[in-house]
The first five atom37 places (N, CA, C, CB, O) and aatype in JSON, in Angstrom:
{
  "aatype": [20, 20, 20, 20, 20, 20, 20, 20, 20, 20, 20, 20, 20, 20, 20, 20, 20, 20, 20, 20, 20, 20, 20, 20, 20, 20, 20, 20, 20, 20, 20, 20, 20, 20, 20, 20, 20, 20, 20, 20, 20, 20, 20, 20, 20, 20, 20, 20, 20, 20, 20, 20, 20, 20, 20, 20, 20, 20, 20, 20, 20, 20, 20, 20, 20, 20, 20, 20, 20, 20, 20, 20, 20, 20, 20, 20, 20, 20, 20, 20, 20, 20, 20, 20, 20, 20, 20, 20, 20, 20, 20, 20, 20, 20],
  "atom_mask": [
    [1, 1, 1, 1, 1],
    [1, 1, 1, 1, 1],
    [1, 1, 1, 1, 1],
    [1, 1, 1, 1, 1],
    [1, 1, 1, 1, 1],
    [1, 1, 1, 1, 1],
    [1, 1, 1, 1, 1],
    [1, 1, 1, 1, 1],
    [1, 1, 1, 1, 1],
    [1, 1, 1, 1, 1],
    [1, 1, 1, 1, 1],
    [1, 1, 1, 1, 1],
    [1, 1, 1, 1, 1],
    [1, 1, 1, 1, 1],
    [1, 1, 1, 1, 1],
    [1, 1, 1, 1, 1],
    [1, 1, 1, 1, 1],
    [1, 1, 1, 1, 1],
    [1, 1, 1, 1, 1],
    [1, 1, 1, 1, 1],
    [1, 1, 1, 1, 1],
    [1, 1, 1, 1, 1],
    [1, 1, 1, 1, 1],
    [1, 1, 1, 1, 1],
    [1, 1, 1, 1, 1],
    [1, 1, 1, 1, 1],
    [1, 1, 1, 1, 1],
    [1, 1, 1, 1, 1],
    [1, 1, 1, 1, 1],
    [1, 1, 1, 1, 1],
    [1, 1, 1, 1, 1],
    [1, 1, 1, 1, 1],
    [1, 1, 1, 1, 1],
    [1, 1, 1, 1, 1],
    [1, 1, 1, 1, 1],
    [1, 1, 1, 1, 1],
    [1, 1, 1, 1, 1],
    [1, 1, 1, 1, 1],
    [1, 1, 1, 1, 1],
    [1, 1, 1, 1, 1],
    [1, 1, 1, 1, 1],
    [1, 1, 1, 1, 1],
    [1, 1, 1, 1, 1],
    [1, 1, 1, 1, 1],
    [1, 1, 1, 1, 1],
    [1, 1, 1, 1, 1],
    [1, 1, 1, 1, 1],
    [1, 1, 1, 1, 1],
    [1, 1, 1, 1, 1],
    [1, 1, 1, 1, 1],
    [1, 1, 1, 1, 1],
    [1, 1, 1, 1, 1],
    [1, 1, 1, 1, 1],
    [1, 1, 1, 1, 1],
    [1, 1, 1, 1, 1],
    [1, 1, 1, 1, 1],
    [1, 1, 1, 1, 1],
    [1, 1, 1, 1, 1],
    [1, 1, 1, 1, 1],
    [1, 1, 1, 1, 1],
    [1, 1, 1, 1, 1],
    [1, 1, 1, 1, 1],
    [1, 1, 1, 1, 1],
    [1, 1, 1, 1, 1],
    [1, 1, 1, 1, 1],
    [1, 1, 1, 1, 1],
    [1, 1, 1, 1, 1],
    [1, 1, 1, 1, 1],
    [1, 1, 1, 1, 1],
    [1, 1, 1, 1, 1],
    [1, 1, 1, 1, 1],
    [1, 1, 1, 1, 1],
    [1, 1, 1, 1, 1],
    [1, 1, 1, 1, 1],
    [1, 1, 1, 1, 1],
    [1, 1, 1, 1, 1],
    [1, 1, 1, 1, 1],
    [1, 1, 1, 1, 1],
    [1, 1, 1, 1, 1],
    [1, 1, 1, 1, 1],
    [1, 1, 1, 1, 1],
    [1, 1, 1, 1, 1],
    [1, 1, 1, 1, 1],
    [1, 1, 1, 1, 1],
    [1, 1, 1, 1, 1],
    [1, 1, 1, 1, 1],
    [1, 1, 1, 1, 1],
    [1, 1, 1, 1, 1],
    [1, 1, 1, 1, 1],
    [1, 1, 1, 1, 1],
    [1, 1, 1, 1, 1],
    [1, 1, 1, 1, 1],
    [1, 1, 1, 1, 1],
    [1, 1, 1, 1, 1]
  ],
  "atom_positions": [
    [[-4.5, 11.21, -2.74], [-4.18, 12.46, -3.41], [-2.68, 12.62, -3.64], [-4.7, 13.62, -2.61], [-2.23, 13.25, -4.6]],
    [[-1.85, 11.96, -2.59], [-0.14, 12.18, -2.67], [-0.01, 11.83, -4.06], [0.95, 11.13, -1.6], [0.27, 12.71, -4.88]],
    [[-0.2, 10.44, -4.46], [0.15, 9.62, -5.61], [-0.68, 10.54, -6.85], [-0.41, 7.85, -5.37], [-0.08, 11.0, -7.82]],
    [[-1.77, 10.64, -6.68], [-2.0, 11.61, -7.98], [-1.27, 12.87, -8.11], [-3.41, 12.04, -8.08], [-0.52, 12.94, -9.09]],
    [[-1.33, 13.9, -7.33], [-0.06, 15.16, -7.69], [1.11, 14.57, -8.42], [0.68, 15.9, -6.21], [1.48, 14.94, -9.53]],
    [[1.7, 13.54, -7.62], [2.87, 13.06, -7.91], [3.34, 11.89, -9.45], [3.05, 12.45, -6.57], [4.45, 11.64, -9.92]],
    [[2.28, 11.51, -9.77], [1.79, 11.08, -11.08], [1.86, 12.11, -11.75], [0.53, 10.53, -11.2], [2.8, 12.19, -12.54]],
    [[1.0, 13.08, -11.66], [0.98, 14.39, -12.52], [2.36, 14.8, -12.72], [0.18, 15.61, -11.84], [2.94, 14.74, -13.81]],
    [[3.0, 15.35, -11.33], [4.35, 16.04, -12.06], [4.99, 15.0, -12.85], [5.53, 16.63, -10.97], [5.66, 15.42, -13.8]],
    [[4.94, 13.79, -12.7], [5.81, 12.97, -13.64], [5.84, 13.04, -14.66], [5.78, 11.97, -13.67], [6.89, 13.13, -15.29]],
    [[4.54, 13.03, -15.25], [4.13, 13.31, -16.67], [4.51, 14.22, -17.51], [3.07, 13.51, -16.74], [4.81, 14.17, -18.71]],
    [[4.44, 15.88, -16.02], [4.88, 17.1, -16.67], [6.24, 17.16, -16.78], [4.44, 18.23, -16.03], [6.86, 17.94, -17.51]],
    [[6.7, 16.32, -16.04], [8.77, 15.96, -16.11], [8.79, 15.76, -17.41], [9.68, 14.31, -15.2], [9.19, 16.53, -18.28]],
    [[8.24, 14.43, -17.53], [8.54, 13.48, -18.78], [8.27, 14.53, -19.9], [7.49, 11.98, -18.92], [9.03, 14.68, -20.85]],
    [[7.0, 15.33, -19.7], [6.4, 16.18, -21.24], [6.02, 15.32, -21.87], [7.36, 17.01, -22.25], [6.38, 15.33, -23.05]],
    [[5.43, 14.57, -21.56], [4.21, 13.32, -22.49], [2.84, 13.68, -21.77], [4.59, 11.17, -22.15], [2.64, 14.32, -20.74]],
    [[1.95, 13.06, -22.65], [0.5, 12.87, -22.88], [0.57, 11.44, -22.07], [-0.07, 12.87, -24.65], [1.48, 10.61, -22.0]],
    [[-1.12, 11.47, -21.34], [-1.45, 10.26, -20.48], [-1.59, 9.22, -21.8], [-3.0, 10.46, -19.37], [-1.36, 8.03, -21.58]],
    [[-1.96, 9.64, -23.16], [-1.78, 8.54, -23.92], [-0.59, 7.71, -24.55], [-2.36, 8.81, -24.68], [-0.57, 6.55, -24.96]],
    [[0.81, 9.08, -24.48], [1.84, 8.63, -24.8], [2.6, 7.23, -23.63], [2.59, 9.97, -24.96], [3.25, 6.25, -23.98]],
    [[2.21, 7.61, -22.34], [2.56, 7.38, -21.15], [1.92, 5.72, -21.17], [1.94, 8.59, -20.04], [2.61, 4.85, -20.63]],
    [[0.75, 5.37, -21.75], [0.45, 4.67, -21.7], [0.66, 3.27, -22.5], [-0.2, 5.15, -21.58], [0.7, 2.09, -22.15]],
    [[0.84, 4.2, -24.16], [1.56, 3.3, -25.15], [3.34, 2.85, -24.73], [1.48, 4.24, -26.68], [3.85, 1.81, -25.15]],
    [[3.87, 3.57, -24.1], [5.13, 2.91, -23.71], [5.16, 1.9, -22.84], [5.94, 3.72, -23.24], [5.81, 0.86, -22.9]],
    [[4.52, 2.24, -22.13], [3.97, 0.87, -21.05], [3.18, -0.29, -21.38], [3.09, 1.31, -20.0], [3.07, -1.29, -20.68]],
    [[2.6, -0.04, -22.61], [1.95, -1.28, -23.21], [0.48, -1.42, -22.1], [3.23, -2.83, -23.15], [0.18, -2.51, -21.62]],
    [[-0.46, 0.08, -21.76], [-1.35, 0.28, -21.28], [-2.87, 1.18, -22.1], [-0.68, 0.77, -20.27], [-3.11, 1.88, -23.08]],
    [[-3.38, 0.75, -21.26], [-4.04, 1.76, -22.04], [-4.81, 3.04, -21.41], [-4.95, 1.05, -22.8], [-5.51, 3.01, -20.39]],
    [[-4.58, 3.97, -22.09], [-5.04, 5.37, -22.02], [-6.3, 5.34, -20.98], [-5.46, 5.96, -23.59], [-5.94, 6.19, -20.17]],
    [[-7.25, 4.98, -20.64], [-8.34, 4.67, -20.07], [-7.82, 4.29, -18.74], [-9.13, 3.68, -20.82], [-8.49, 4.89, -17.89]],
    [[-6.72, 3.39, -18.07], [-6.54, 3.24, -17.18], [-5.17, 3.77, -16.23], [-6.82, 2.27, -17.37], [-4.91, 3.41, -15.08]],
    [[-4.41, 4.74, -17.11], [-3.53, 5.86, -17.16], [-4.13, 6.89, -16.07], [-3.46, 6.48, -18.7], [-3.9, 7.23, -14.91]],
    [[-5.48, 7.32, -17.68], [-6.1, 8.44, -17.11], [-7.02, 8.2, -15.78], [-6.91, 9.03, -18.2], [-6.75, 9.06, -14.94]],
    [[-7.88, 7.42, -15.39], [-8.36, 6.7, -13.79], [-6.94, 6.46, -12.81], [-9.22, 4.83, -14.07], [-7.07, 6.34, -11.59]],
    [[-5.89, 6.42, -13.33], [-5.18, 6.21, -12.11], [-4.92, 7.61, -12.05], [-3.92, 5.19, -12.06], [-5.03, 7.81, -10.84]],
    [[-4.6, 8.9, -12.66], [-4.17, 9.91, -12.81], [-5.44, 10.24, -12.03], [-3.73, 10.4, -14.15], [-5.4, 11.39, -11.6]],
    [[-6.19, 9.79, -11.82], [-7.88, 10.98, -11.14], [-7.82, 10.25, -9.75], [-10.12, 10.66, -12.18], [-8.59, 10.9, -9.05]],
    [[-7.16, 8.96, -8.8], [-7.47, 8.02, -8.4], [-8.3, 7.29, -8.17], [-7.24, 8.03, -7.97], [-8.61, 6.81, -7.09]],
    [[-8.92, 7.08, -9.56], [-10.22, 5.76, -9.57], [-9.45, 4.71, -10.05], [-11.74, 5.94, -10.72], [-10.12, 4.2, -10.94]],
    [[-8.52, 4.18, -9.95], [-7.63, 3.22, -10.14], [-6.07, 3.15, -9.44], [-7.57, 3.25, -11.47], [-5.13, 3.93, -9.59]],
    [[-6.14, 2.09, -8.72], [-4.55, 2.0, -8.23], [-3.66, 0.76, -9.36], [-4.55, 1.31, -6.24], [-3.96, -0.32, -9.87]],
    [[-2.57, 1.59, -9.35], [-1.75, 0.42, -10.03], [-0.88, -0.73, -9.08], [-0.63, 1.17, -10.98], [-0.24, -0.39, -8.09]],
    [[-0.97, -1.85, -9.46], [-0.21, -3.0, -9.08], [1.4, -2.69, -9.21], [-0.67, -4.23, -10.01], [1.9, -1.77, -9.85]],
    [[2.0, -3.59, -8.52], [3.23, -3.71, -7.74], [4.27, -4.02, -9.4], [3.11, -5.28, -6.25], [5.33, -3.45, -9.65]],
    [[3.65, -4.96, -10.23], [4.15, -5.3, -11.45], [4.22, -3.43, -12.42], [2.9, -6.73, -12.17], [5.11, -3.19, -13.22]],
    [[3.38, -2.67, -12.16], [2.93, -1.75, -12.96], [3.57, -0.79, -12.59], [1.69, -1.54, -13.03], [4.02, 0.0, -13.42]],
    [[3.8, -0.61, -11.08], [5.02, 0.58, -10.54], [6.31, 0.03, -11.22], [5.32, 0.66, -8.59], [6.93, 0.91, -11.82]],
    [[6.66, -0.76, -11.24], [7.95, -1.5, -11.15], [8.62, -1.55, -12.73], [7.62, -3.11, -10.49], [9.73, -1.97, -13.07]],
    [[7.16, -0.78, -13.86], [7.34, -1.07, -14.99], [7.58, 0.64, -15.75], [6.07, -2.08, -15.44], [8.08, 1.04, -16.8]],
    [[6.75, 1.48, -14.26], [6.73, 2.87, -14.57], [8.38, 3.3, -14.16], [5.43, 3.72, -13.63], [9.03, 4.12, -14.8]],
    [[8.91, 2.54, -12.91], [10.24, 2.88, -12.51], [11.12, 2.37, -13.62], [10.62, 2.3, -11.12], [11.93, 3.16, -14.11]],
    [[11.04, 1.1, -14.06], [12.56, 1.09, -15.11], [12.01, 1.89, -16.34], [13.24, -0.78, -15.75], [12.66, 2.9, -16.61]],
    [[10.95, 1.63, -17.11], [10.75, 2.81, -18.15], [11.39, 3.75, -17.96], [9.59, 3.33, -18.3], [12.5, 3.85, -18.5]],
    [[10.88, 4.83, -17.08], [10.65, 6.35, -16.78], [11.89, 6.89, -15.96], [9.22, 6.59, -15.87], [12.12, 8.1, -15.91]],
    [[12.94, 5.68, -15.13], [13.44, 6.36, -14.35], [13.31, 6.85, -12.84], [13.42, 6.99, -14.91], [13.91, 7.63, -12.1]],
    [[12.49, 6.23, -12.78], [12.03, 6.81, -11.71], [11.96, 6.31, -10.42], [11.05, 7.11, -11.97], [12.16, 5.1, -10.28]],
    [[11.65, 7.13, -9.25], [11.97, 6.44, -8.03], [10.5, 5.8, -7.41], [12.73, 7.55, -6.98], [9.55, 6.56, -7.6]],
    [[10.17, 4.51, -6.7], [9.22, 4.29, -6.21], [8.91, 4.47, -5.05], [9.04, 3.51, -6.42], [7.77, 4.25, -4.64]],
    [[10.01, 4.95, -4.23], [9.71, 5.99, -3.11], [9.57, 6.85, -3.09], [10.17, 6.2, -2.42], [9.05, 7.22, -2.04]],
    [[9.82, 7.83, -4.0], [8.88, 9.04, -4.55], [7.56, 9.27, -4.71], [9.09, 9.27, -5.57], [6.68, 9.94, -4.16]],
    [[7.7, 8.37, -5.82], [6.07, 8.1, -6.66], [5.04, 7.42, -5.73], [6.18, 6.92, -8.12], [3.86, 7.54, -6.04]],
    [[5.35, 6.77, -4.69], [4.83, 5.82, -4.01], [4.19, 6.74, -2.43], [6.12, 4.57, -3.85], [3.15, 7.27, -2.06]],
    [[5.41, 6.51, -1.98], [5.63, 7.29, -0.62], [5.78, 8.56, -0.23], [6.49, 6.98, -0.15], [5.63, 8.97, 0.92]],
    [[6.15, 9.34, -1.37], [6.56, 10.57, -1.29], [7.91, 11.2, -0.83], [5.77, 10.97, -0.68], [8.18, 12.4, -0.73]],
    [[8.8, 9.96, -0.52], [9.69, 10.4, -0.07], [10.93, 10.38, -1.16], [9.79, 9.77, 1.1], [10.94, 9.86, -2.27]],
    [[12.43, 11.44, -0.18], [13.37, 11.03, -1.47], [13.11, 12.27, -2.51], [12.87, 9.36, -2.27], [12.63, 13.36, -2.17]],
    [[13.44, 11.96, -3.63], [13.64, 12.86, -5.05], [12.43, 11.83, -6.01], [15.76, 12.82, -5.85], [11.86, 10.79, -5.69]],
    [[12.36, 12.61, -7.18], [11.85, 12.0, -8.21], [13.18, 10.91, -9.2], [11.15, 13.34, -9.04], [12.9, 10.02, -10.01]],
    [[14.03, 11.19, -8.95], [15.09, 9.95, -9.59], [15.59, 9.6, -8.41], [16.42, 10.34, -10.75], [16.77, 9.34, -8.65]],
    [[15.43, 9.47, -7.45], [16.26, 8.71, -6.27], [17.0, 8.84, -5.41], [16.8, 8.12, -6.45], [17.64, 7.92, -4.89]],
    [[17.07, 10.27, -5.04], [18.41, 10.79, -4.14], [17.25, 10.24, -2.79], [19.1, 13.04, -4.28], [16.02, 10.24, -2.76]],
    [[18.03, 9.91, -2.04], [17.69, 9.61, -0.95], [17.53, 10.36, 0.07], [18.24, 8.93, -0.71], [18.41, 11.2, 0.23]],
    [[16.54, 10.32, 0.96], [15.19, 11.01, 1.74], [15.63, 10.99, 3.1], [13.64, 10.14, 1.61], [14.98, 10.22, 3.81]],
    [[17.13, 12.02, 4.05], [17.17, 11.96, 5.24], [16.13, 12.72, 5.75], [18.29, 12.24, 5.66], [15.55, 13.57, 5.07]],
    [[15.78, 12.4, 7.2], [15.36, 12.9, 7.97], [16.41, 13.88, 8.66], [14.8, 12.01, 8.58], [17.44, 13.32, 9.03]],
    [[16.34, 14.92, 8.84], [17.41, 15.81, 9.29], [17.09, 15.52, 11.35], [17.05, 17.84, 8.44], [18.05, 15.72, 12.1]],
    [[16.36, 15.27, 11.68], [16.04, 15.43, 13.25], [16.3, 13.6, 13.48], [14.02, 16.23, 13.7], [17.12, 13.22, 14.33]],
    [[15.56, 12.67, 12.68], [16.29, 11.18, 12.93], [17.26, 11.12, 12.5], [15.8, 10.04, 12.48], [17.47, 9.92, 12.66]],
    [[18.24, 11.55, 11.95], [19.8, 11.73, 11.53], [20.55, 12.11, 12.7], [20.06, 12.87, 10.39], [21.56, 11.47, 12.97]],
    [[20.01, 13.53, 13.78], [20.53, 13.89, 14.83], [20.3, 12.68, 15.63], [20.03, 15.13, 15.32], [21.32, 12.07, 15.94]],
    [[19.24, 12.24, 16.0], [19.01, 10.97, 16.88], [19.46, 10.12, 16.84], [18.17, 10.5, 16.96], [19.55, 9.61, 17.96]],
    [[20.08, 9.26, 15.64], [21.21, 8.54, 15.59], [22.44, 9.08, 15.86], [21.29, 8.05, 14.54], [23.18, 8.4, 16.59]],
    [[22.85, 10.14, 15.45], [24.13, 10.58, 15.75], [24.12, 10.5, 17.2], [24.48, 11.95, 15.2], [25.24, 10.15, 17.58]],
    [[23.56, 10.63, 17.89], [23.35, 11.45, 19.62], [23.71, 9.4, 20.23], [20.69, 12.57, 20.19], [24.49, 8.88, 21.03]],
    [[22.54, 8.87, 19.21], [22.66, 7.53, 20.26], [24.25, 6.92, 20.1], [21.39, 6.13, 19.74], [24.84, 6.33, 21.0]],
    [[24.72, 7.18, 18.94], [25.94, 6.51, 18.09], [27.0, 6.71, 19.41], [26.48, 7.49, 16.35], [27.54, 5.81, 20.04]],
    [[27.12, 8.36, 19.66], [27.78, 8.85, 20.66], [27.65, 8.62, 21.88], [27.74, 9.8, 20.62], [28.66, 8.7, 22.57]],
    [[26.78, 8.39, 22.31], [26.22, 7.68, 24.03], [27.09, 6.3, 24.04], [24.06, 7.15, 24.19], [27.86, 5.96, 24.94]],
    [[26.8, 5.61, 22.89], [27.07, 4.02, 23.22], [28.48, 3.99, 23.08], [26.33, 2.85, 22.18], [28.88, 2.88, 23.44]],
    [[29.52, 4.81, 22.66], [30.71, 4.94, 22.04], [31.25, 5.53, 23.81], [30.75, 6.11, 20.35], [32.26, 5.12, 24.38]],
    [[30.32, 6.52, 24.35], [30.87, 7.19, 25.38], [30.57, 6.06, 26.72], [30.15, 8.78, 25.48], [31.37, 6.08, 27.66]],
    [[29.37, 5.1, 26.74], [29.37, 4.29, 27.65], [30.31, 2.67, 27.26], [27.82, 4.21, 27.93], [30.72, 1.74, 27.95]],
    [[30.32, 2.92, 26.09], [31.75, 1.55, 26.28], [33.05, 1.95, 26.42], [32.02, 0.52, 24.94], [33.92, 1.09, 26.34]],
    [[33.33, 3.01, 26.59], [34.54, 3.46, 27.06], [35.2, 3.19, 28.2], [34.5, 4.47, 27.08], [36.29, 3.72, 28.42]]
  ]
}
């Protein structure tokens, strides 16, 4: 279900049709629309073709993480946890 919502808003980003979406990709409409419902997953070649087209991030679209163009996805609480360890090891080689 992640990957379909997240398909969807893309589309509604872009403001194209699952058929427009499909002719740029050199796909066809039929297997657009099944991946858009998830009765179809796309291949590793096919993300990779939606990211340089479209812009887009495949840790987004993929994983959910991150932005839809790519800003990158901290964890605000594993960010503290590194900071904390960074400081321990800095305070025990002292």
């Amino acid at each position: 279900p992640g990957f379909c919502l997240r398909f969807g808003q893309l589309l509604d980003a872009l403001n194209i049709s699952q058929n427009e979406f499909a002719r740029q990709l050199g796909s066809t409409s039929a297997f657009v629309s099944n991946m858009a419902r998830g009765k179809s997953k796309p291949g590793l070649d096919f993300l990779q073709k939606i990211a340089e087209t479209f812009d887009v991030s495949l840790d987004w679209l993929v994983l959910g993480k991150g932005t839809r163009r790519g800003a990158p996805f901290l964890d605000p609480d594993g960010h503290h946890a590194v900071l904390l360890r960074v400081e321990l090891a800095q305070l025990v080689a002292a």
